[in-house]
Amino acid sequence: MKKLLLLLMMGIFGSGFSQQAPKVLKKTFSREALAQKLENEEGKTVTIQQILDQHKGKVLVIDFWAGWCRDCLNALPKARELEENNTDIDFVFLSLDRSKEGFEKSLERFDMQDKENYWFAAGWKNDFNNYIDLNWIPRYMVIDQKSAIARYYAISPEDPEIQATINKLLKKG
């Protein structure tokens, strides 16, 4: 009986902390979300809109991660594989590390310095993350050539829908 009760309690608490897919899969960003500020590795402030503008005309994968996130670190090899298999698209890495120092240490520790990295200095709760219903990391989004959201919600770089979306946008296969 104790084992049954324990399993029941684990199920109830576990489901409360697991990642839930958003009810609405958005296709565009709000003005407030686009105005969200981040910092690059040099500490320069940029907005989501500026990042998207830099990649306009290209397919873009956004990878939300943090150096303290075990699931993110477990996904890194497959995320690198996704990047290596898609050299004709752009990748941007948005860090949810808790401090600038943590962000810098994570980039070095996990060999991410040669990538396009930004850090949410405002923390997890901000206009962009709230708008996209960010409730867990890792999280992946695919942005099309016109800066619209092509794939809103993926929790693993192995999600076959990421590659299918990329292929569709590039008119492959």
mmCIF file with all atom_site columns, C-alpha atoms in Angstrom:
data_model
loop_
_atom_site.group_PDB
_atom_site.id
_atom_site.type_symbol
_atom_site.label_atom_id
_atom_site.label_alt_id
_atom_site.label_comp_id
_atom_site.label_asym_id
_atom_site.label_entity_id
_atom_site.label_seq_id
_atom_site.pdbx_PDB_ins_code
_atom_site.Cartn_x
_atom_site.Cartn_y
_atom_site.Cartn_z
_atom_site.occupancy
_atom_site.B_iso_or_equiv
_atom_site.pdbx_formal_charge
_atom_site.auth_seq_id
_atom_site.auth_comp_id
_atom_site.auth_asym_id
_atom_site.auth_atom_id
_atom_site.pdbx_PDB_model_num
ATOM 1   C CA . MET A 1 1   ? 0.000  0.000  0.000   1.00 0.00 ? 1   MET A CA 1
ATOM 2   C CA . LYS A 1 2   ? 2.847  2.398  0.827   1.00 0.00 ? 2   LYS A CA 1
ATOM 3   C CA . LYS A 1 3   ? 4.451  1.716  -2.558  1.00 0.00 ? 3   LYS A CA 1
ATOM 4   C CA . LEU A 1 4   ? 1.171  2.428  -4.343  1.00 0.00 ? 4   LEU A CA 1
ATOM 5   C CA . LEU A 1 5   ? 0.726  5.671  -2.414  1.00 0.00 ? 5   LEU A CA 1
ATOM 6   C CA . LEU A 1 6   ? 4.320  6.673  -3.154  1.00 0.00 ? 6   LEU A CA 1
ATOM 7   C CA . LEU A 1 7   ? 3.862  5.993  -6.875  1.00 0.00 ? 7   LEU A CA 1
ATOM 8   C CA . LEU A 1 8   ? 0.634  7.967  -6.903  1.00 0.00 ? 8   LEU A CA 1
ATOM 9   C CA . MET A 1 9   ? 2.278  10.941 -5.166  1.00 0.00 ? 9   MET A CA 1
ATOM 10  C CA . MET A 1 10  ? 5.268  10.830 -7.533  1.00 0.00 ? 10  MET A CA 1
ATOM 11  C CA . GLY A 1 11  ? 2.892  10.861 -10.496 1.00 0.00 ? 11  GLY A CA 1
ATOM 12  C CA . ILE A 1 12  ? 0.950  13.841 -9.152  1.00 0.00 ? 12  ILE A CA 1
ATOM 13  C CA . PHE A 1 13  ? 4.040  15.895 -8.289  1.00 0.00 ? 13  PHE A CA 1
ATOM 14  C CA . GLY A 1 14  ? 5.953  14.807 -11.383 1.00 0.00 ? 14  GLY A CA 1
ATOM 15  C CA . SER A 1 15  ? 3.185  15.919 -13.721 1.00 0.00 ? 15  SER A CA 1
ATOM 16  C CA . GLY A 1 16  ? 3.139  19.321 -12.042 1.00 0.00 ? 16  GLY A CA 1
ATOM 17  C CA . PHE A 1 17  ? 6.775  19.894 -12.932 1.00 0.00 ? 17  PHE A CA 1
ATOM 18  C CA . SER A 1 18  ? 6.920  18.340 -16.388 1.00 0.00 ? 18  SER A CA 1
ATOM 19  C CA . GLN A 1 19  ? 6.992  20.352 -19.545 1.00 0.00 ? 19  GLN A CA 1
ATOM 20  C CA . GLN A 1 20  ? 3.570  21.166 -20.935 1.00 0.00 ? 20  GLN A CA 1
ATOM 21  C CA . ALA A 1 21  ? 3.105  22.021 -24.597 1.00 0.00 ? 21  ALA A CA 1
ATOM 22  C CA . PRO A 1 22  ? 1.504  25.458 -24.996 1.00 0.00 ? 22  PRO A CA 1
ATOM 23  C CA . LYS A 1 23  ? -2.193 25.396 -25.897 1.00 0.00 ? 23  LYS A CA 1
ATOM 24  C CA . VAL A 1 24  ? -1.709 27.931 -28.721 1.00 0.00 ? 24  VAL A CA 1
ATOM 25  C CA . LEU A 1 25  ? 1.149  27.476 -31.183 1.00 0.00 ? 25  LEU A CA 1
ATOM 26  C CA . LYS A 1 26  ? 1.959  31.029 -32.206 1.00 0.00 ? 26  LYS A CA 1
ATOM 27  C CA . LYS A 1 27  ? 3.162  31.996 -35.692 1.00 0.00 ? 27  LYS A CA 1
ATOM 28  C CA . THR A 1 28  ? 4.331  35.575 -35.022 1.00 0.00 ? 28  THR A CA 1
ATOM 29  C CA . PHE A 1 29  ? 5.909  37.588 -32.209 1.00 0.00 ? 29  PHE A CA 1
ATOM 30  C CA . SER A 1 30  ? 4.290  40.447 -30.303 1.00 0.00 ? 30  SER A CA 1
ATOM 31  C CA . ARG A 1 31  ? 5.823  43.917 -30.382 1.00 0.00 ? 31  ARG A CA 1
ATOM 32  C CA . GLU A 1 32  ? 6.762  43.558 -26.695 1.00 0.00 ? 32  GLU A CA 1
ATOM 33  C CA . ALA A 1 33  ? 8.439  40.204 -27.320 1.00 0.00 ? 33  ALA A CA 1
ATOM 34  C CA . LEU A 1 34  ? 10.466 41.643 -30.211 1.00 0.00 ? 34  LEU A CA 1
ATOM 35  C CA . ALA A 1 35  ? 11.592 44.556 -28.021 1.00 0.00 ? 35  ALA A CA 1
ATOM 36  C CA . GLN A 1 36  ? 13.015 42.194 -25.357 1.00 0.00 ? 36  GLN A CA 1
ATOM 37  C CA . LYS A 1 37  ? 16.648 43.002 -24.652 1.00 0.00 ? 37  LYS A CA 1
ATOM 38  C CA . LEU A 1 38  ? 19.448 40.480 -24.333 1.00 0.00 ? 38  LEU A CA 1
ATOM 39  C CA . GLU A 1 39  ? 23.207 40.795 -24.022 1.00 0.00 ? 39  GLU A CA 1
ATOM 40  C CA . ASN A 1 40  ? 25.788 39.343 -26.366 1.00 0.00 ? 40  ASN A CA 1
ATOM 41  C CA . GLU A 1 41  ? 29.116 37.931 -25.195 1.00 0.00 ? 41  GLU A CA 1
ATOM 42  C CA . GLU A 1 42  ? 30.710 41.400 -25.177 1.00 0.00 ? 42  GLU A CA 1
ATOM 43  C CA . GLY A 1 43  ? 27.901 42.772 -22.999 1.00 0.00 ? 43  GLY A CA 1
ATOM 44  C CA . LYS A 1 44  ? 26.293 44.787 -25.824 1.00 0.00 ? 44  LYS A CA 1
ATOM 45  C CA . THR A 1 45  ? 22.509 45.027 -25.572 1.00 0.00 ? 45  THR A CA 1
ATOM 46  C CA . VAL A 1 46  ? 20.465 43.780 -28.527 1.00 0.00 ? 46  VAL A CA 1
ATOM 47  C CA . THR A 1 47  ? 16.766 43.115 -29.029 1.00 0.00 ? 47  THR A CA 1
ATOM 48  C CA . ILE A 1 48  ? 15.064 40.005 -30.341 1.00 0.00 ? 48  ILE A CA 1
ATOM 49  C CA . GLN A 1 49  ? 14.023 42.111 -33.353 1.00 0.00 ? 49  GLN A CA 1
ATOM 50  C CA . GLN A 1 50  ? 17.674 42.951 -34.098 1.00 0.00 ? 50  GLN A CA 1
ATOM 51  C CA . ILE A 1 51  ? 18.641 39.284 -33.866 1.00 0.00 ? 51  ILE A CA 1
ATOM 52  C CA . LEU A 1 52  ? 15.830 38.295 -36.245 1.00 0.00 ? 52  LEU A CA 1
ATOM 53  C CA . ASP A 1 53  ? 16.751 41.111 -38.636 1.00 0.00 ? 53  ASP A CA 1
ATOM 54  C CA . GLN A 1 54  ? 20.345 39.799 -38.783 1.00 0.00 ? 54  GLN A CA 1
ATOM 55  C CA . HIS A 1 55  ? 19.013 36.445 -39.992 1.00 0.00 ? 55  HIS A CA 1
ATOM 56  C CA . LYS A 1 56  ? 16.228 37.616 -42.291 1.00 0.00 ? 56  LYS A CA 1
ATOM 57  C CA . GLY A 1 57  ? 16.239 35.613 -45.500 1.00 0.00 ? 57  GLY A CA 1
ATOM 58  C CA . LYS A 1 58  ? 17.667 32.554 -43.718 1.00 0.00 ? 58  LYS A CA 1
ATOM 59  C CA . VAL A 1 59  ? 16.096 29.731 -41.758 1.00 0.00 ? 59  VAL A CA 1
ATOM 60  C CA . LEU A 1 60  ? 16.970 30.184 -38.087 1.00 0.00 ? 60  LEU A CA 1
ATOM 61  C CA . VAL A 1 61  ? 16.908 27.708 -35.192 1.00 0.00 ? 61  VAL A CA 1
ATOM 62  C CA . ILE A 1 62  ? 16.711 29.244 -31.730 1.00 0.00 ? 62  ILE A CA 1
ATOM 63  C CA . ASP A 1 63  ? 18.064 27.062 -28.936 1.00 0.00 ? 63  ASP A CA 1
ATOM 64  C CA . PHE A 1 64  ? 17.115 28.040 -25.355 1.00 0.00 ? 64  PHE A CA 1
ATOM 65  C CA . TRP A 1 65  ? 19.536 26.567 -22.851 1.00 0.00 ? 65  TRP A CA 1
ATOM 66  C CA . ALA A 1 66  ? 21.591 27.141 -19.689 1.00 0.00 ? 66  ALA A CA 1
ATOM 67  C CA . GLY A 1 67  ? 24.796 25.688 -18.280 1.00 0.00 ? 67  GLY A CA 1
ATOM 68  C CA . TRP A 1 68  ? 22.995 24.620 -15.099 1.00 0.00 ? 68  TRP A CA 1
ATOM 69  C CA . CYS A 1 69  ? 20.303 22.712 -17.014 1.00 0.00 ? 69  CYS A CA 1
ATOM 70  C CA . ARG A 1 70  ? 21.004 18.968 -17.049 1.00 0.00 ? 70  ARG A CA 1
ATOM 71  C CA . ASP A 1 71  ? 18.480 18.325 -19.844 1.00 0.00 ? 71  ASP A CA 1
ATOM 72  C CA . CYS A 1 72  ? 20.148 21.046 -21.945 1.00 0.00 ? 72  CYS A CA 1
ATOM 73  C CA . LEU A 1 73  ? 23.604 19.567 -21.412 1.00 0.00 ? 73  LEU A CA 1
ATOM 74  C CA . ASN A 1 74  ? 22.339 16.083 -22.275 1.00 0.00 ? 74  ASN A CA 1
ATOM 75  C CA . ALA A 1 75  ? 20.879 17.525 -25.497 1.00 0.00 ? 75  ALA A CA 1
ATOM 76  C CA . LEU A 1 76  ? 24.091 19.351 -26.536 1.00 0.00 ? 76  LEU A CA 1
ATOM 77  C CA . PRO A 1 77  ? 25.570 16.488 -28.619 1.00 0.00 ? 77  PRO A CA 1
ATOM 78  C CA . LYS A 1 78  ? 22.339 16.106 -30.614 1.00 0.00 ? 78  LYS A CA 1
ATOM 79  C CA . ALA A 1 79  ? 22.011 19.890 -30.940 1.00 0.00 ? 79  ALA A CA 1
ATOM 80  C CA . ARG A 1 80  ? 25.540 19.998 -32.368 1.00 0.00 ? 80  ARG A CA 1
ATOM 81  C CA . GLU A 1 81  ? 24.619 17.171 -34.739 1.00 0.00 ? 81  GLU A CA 1
ATOM 82  C CA . LEU A 1 82  ? 21.525 19.089 -35.894 1.00 0.00 ? 82  LEU A CA 1
ATOM 83  C CA . GLU A 1 83  ? 23.728 22.115 -36.542 1.00 0.00 ? 83  GLU A CA 1
ATOM 84  C CA . GLU A 1 84  ? 26.385 20.069 -38.386 1.00 0.00 ? 84  GLU A CA 1
ATOM 85  C CA . ASN A 1 85  ? 23.702 18.447 -40.580 1.00 0.00 ? 85  ASN A CA 1
ATOM 86  C CA . ASN A 1 86  ? 22.208 21.836 -41.489 1.00 0.00 ? 86  ASN A CA 1
ATOM 87  C CA . THR A 1 87  ? 25.114 24.066 -42.444 1.00 0.00 ? 87  THR A CA 1
ATOM 88  C CA . ASP A 1 88  ? 22.878 26.141 -44.722 1.00 0.00 ? 88  ASP A CA 1
ATOM 89  C CA . ILE A 1 89  ? 20.788 27.518 -41.851 1.00 0.00 ? 89  ILE A CA 1
ATOM 90  C CA . ASP A 1 90  ? 21.587 29.763 -38.879 1.00 0.00 ? 90  ASP A CA 1
ATOM 91  C CA . PHE A 1 91  ? 21.585 28.861 -35.191 1.00 0.00 ? 91  PHE A CA 1
ATOM 92  C CA . VAL A 1 92  ? 21.247 31.252 -32.259 1.00 0.00 ? 92  VAL A CA 1
ATOM 93  C CA . PHE A 1 93  ? 21.692 30.219 -28.641 1.00 0.00 ? 93  PHE A CA 1
ATOM 94  C CA . LEU A 1 94  ? 19.738 32.079 -25.947 1.00 0.00 ? 94  LEU A CA 1
ATOM 95  C CA . SER A 1 95  ? 21.078 31.471 -22.478 1.00 0.00 ? 95  SER A CA 1
ATOM 96  C CA . LEU A 1 96  ? 19.023 31.437 -19.318 1.00 0.00 ? 96  LEU A CA 1
ATOM 97  C CA . ASP A 1 97  ? 22.071 31.276 -17.068 1.00 0.00 ? 97  ASP A CA 1
ATOM 98  C CA . ARG A 1 98  ? 21.402 33.122 -13.820 1.00 0.00 ? 98  ARG A CA 1
ATOM 99  C CA . SER A 1 99  ? 24.321 35.561 -14.047 1.00 0.00 ? 99  SER A CA 1
ATOM 100 C CA . LYS A 1 100 ? 26.664 37.115 -16.588 1.00 0.00 ? 100 LYS A CA 1
ATOM 101 C CA . GLU A 1 101 ? 29.527 35.174 -14.998 1.00 0.00 ? 101 GLU A CA 1
ATOM 102 C CA . GLY A 1 102 ? 27.534 31.940 -15.263 1.00 0.00 ? 102 GLY A CA 1
ATOM 103 C CA . PHE A 1 103 ? 26.805 32.706 -18.921 1.00 0.00 ? 103 PHE A CA 1
ATOM 104 C CA . GLU A 1 104 ? 30.493 33.300 -19.677 1.00 0.00 ? 104 GLU A CA 1
ATOM 105 C CA . LYS A 1 105 ? 31.605 30.186 -17.775 1.00 0.00 ? 105 LYS A CA 1
ATOM 106 C CA . SER A 1 106 ? 28.993 28.043 -19.569 1.00 0.00 ? 106 SER A CA 1
ATOM 107 C CA . LEU A 1 107 ? 30.157 29.249 -22.984 1.00 0.00 ? 107 LEU A CA 1
ATOM 108 C CA . GLU A 1 108 ? 33.734 28.293 -22.150 1.00 0.00 ? 108 GLU A CA 1
ATOM 109 C CA . ARG A 1 109 ? 32.958 25.079 -20.285 1.00 0.00 ? 109 ARG A CA 1
ATOM 110 C CA . PHE A 1 110 ? 30.693 23.689 -23.019 1.00 0.00 ? 110 PHE A CA 1
ATOM 111 C CA . ASP A 1 111 ? 32.750 24.974 -25.957 1.00 0.00 ? 111 ASP A CA 1
ATOM 112 C CA . MET A 1 112 ? 30.097 27.405 -27.208 1.00 0.00 ? 112 MET A CA 1
ATOM 113 C CA . GLN A 1 113 ? 32.291 30.485 -27.829 1.00 0.00 ? 113 GLN A CA 1
ATOM 114 C CA . ASP A 1 114 ? 32.252 30.074 -31.628 1.00 0.00 ? 114 ASP A CA 1
ATOM 115 C CA . LYS A 1 115 ? 28.436 30.203 -31.723 1.00 0.00 ? 115 LYS A CA 1
ATOM 116 C CA . GLU A 1 116 ? 26.039 33.161 -31.765 1.00 0.00 ? 116 GLU A CA 1
ATOM 117 C CA . ASN A 1 117 ? 25.173 33.513 -28.084 1.00 0.00 ? 117 ASN A CA 1
ATOM 118 C CA . TYR A 1 118 ? 22.935 35.877 -26.150 1.00 0.00 ? 118 TYR A CA 1
ATOM 119 C CA . TRP A 1 119 ? 21.981 36.043 -22.489 1.00 0.00 ? 119 TRP A CA 1
ATOM 120 C CA . PHE A 1 120 ? 18.688 37.100 -20.896 1.00 0.00 ? 120 PHE A CA 1
ATOM 121 C CA . ALA A 1 121 ? 20.056 39.589 -18.356 1.00 0.00 ? 121 ALA A CA 1
ATOM 122 C CA . ALA A 1 122 ? 16.433 40.239 -17.323 1.00 0.00 ? 122 ALA A CA 1
ATOM 123 C CA . GLY A 1 123 ? 16.117 36.618 -16.189 1.00 0.00 ? 123 GLY A CA 1
ATOM 124 C CA . TRP A 1 124 ? 13.652 33.902 -17.128 1.00 0.00 ? 124 TRP A CA 1
ATOM 125 C CA . LYS A 1 125 ? 10.511 35.988 -16.689 1.00 0.00 ? 125 LYS A CA 1
ATOM 126 C CA . ASN A 1 126 ? 10.606 38.592 -19.421 1.00 0.00 ? 126 ASN A CA 1
ATOM 127 C CA . ASP A 1 127 ? 8.377  39.776 -22.272 1.00 0.00 ? 127 ASP A CA 1
ATOM 128 C CA . PHE A 1 128 ? 9.821  37.380 -24.855 1.00 0.00 ? 128 PHE A CA 1
ATOM 129 C CA . ASN A 1 129 ? 9.824  34.232 -22.728 1.00 0.00 ? 129 ASN A CA 1
ATOM 130 C CA . ASN A 1 130 ? 6.377  35.015 -21.344 1.00 0.00 ? 130 ASN A CA 1
ATOM 131 C CA . TYR A 1 131 ? 5.018  35.543 -24.864 1.00 0.00 ? 131 TYR A CA 1
ATOM 132 C CA . ILE A 1 132 ? 6.380  32.219 -26.149 1.00 0.00 ? 132 ILE A CA 1
ATOM 133 C CA . ASP A 1 133 ? 5.193  30.364 -23.044 1.00 0.00 ? 133 ASP A CA 1
ATOM 134 C CA . LEU A 1 134 ? 8.698  29.263 -22.076 1.00 0.00 ? 134 LEU A CA 1
ATOM 135 C CA . ASN A 1 135 ? 8.145  26.864 -19.191 1.00 0.00 ? 135 ASN A CA 1
ATOM 136 C CA . TRP A 1 136 ? 11.134 24.533 -19.541 1.00 0.00 ? 136 TRP A CA 1
ATOM 137 C CA . ILE A 1 137 ? 14.473 24.241 -21.240 1.00 0.00 ? 137 ILE A CA 1
ATOM 138 C CA . PRO A 1 138 ? 15.831 23.064 -23.531 1.00 0.00 ? 138 PRO A CA 1
ATOM 139 C CA . ARG A 1 139 ? 13.416 24.458 -26.073 1.00 0.00 ? 139 ARG A CA 1
ATOM 140 C CA . TYR A 1 140 ? 13.855 24.891 -29.804 1.00 0.00 ? 140 TYR A CA 1
ATOM 141 C CA . MET A 1 141 ? 12.082 27.134 -32.288 1.00 0.00 ? 141 MET A CA 1
ATOM 142 C CA . VAL A 1 142 ? 12.440 27.296 -36.061 1.00 0.00 ? 142 VAL A CA 1
ATOM 143 C CA . ILE A 1 143 ? 12.043 30.724 -37.654 1.00 0.00 ? 143 ILE A CA 1
ATOM 144 C CA . ASP A 1 144 ? 11.395 31.064 -41.366 1.00 0.00 ? 144 ASP A CA 1
ATOM 145 C CA . GLN A 1 145 ? 13.084 33.351 -43.886 1.00 0.00 ? 145 GLN A CA 1
ATOM 146 C CA . LYS A 1 146 ? 10.584 36.155 -43.152 1.00 0.00 ? 146 LYS A CA 1
ATOM 147 C CA . SER A 1 147 ? 11.109 36.000 -39.360 1.00 0.00 ? 147 SER A CA 1
ATOM 148 C CA . ALA A 1 148 ? 7.818  34.197 -38.714 1.00 0.00 ? 148 ALA A CA 1
ATOM 149 C CA . ILE A 1 149 ? 7.608  31.197 -36.411 1.00 0.00 ? 149 ILE A CA 1
ATOM 150 C CA . ALA A 1 150 ? 7.651  27.985 -38.464 1.00 0.00 ? 150 ALA A CA 1
ATOM 151 C CA . ARG A 1 151 ? 8.036  25.532 -35.561 1.00 0.00 ? 151 ARG A CA 1
ATOM 152 C CA . TYR A 1 152 ? 6.904  26.962 -32.235 1.00 0.00 ? 152 TYR A CA 1
ATOM 153 C CA . TYR A 1 153 ? 7.561  24.172 -29.804 1.00 0.00 ? 153 TYR A CA 1
ATOM 154 C CA . ALA A 1 154 ? 10.170 21.437 -29.664 1.00 0.00 ? 154 ALA A CA 1
ATOM 155 C CA . ILE A 1 155 ? 11.882 20.169 -26.530 1.00 0.00 ? 155 ILE A CA 1
ATOM 156 C CA . SER A 1 156 ? 14.614 18.086 -28.117 1.00 0.00 ? 156 SER A CA 1
ATOM 157 C CA . PRO A 1 157 ? 16.981 18.618 -31.037 1.00 0.00 ? 157 PRO A CA 1
ATOM 158 C CA . GLU A 1 158 ? 15.977 15.079 -32.031 1.00 0.00 ? 158 GLU A CA 1
ATOM 159 C CA . ASP A 1 159 ? 12.332 16.095 -32.555 1.00 0.00 ? 159 ASP A CA 1
ATOM 160 C CA . PRO A 1 160 ? 11.760 14.972 -36.170 1.00 0.00 ? 160 PRO A CA 1
ATOM 161 C CA . GLU A 1 161 ? 9.495  17.984 -36.724 1.00 0.00 ? 161 GLU A CA 1
ATOM 162 C CA . ILE A 1 162 ? 12.495 20.326 -36.456 1.00 0.00 ? 162 ILE A CA 1
ATOM 163 C CA . GLN A 1 163 ? 14.246 18.692 -39.410 1.00 0.00 ? 163 GLN A CA 1
ATOM 164 C CA . ALA A 1 164 ? 10.957 18.306 -41.318 1.00 0.00 ? 164 ALA A CA 1
ATOM 165 C CA . THR A 1 165 ? 10.270 22.027 -40.864 1.00 0.00 ? 165 THR A CA 1
ATOM 166 C CA . ILE A 1 166 ? 13.797 22.942 -41.978 1.00 0.00 ? 166 ILE A CA 1
ATOM 167 C CA . ASN A 1 167 ? 13.467 20.702 -45.041 1.00 0.00 ? 167 ASN A CA 1
ATOM 168 C CA . LYS A 1 168 ? 10.095 22.192 -45.921 1.00 0.00 ? 168 LYS A CA 1
ATOM 169 C CA . LEU A 1 169 ? 11.405 25.753 -45.611 1.00 0.00 ? 169 LEU A CA 1
ATOM 170 C CA . LEU A 1 170 ? 14.432 24.890 -47.735 1.00 0.00 ? 170 LEU A CA 1
ATOM 171 C CA . LYS A 1 171 ? 12.187 22.876 -50.084 1.00 0.00 ? 171 LYS A CA 1
ATOM 172 C CA . LYS A 1 172 ? 14.170 19.676 -49.531 1.00 0.00 ? 172 LYS A CA 1
ATOM 173 C CA . GLY A 1 173 ? 12.736 16.182 -49.621 1.00 0.00 ? 173 GLY A CA 1
#
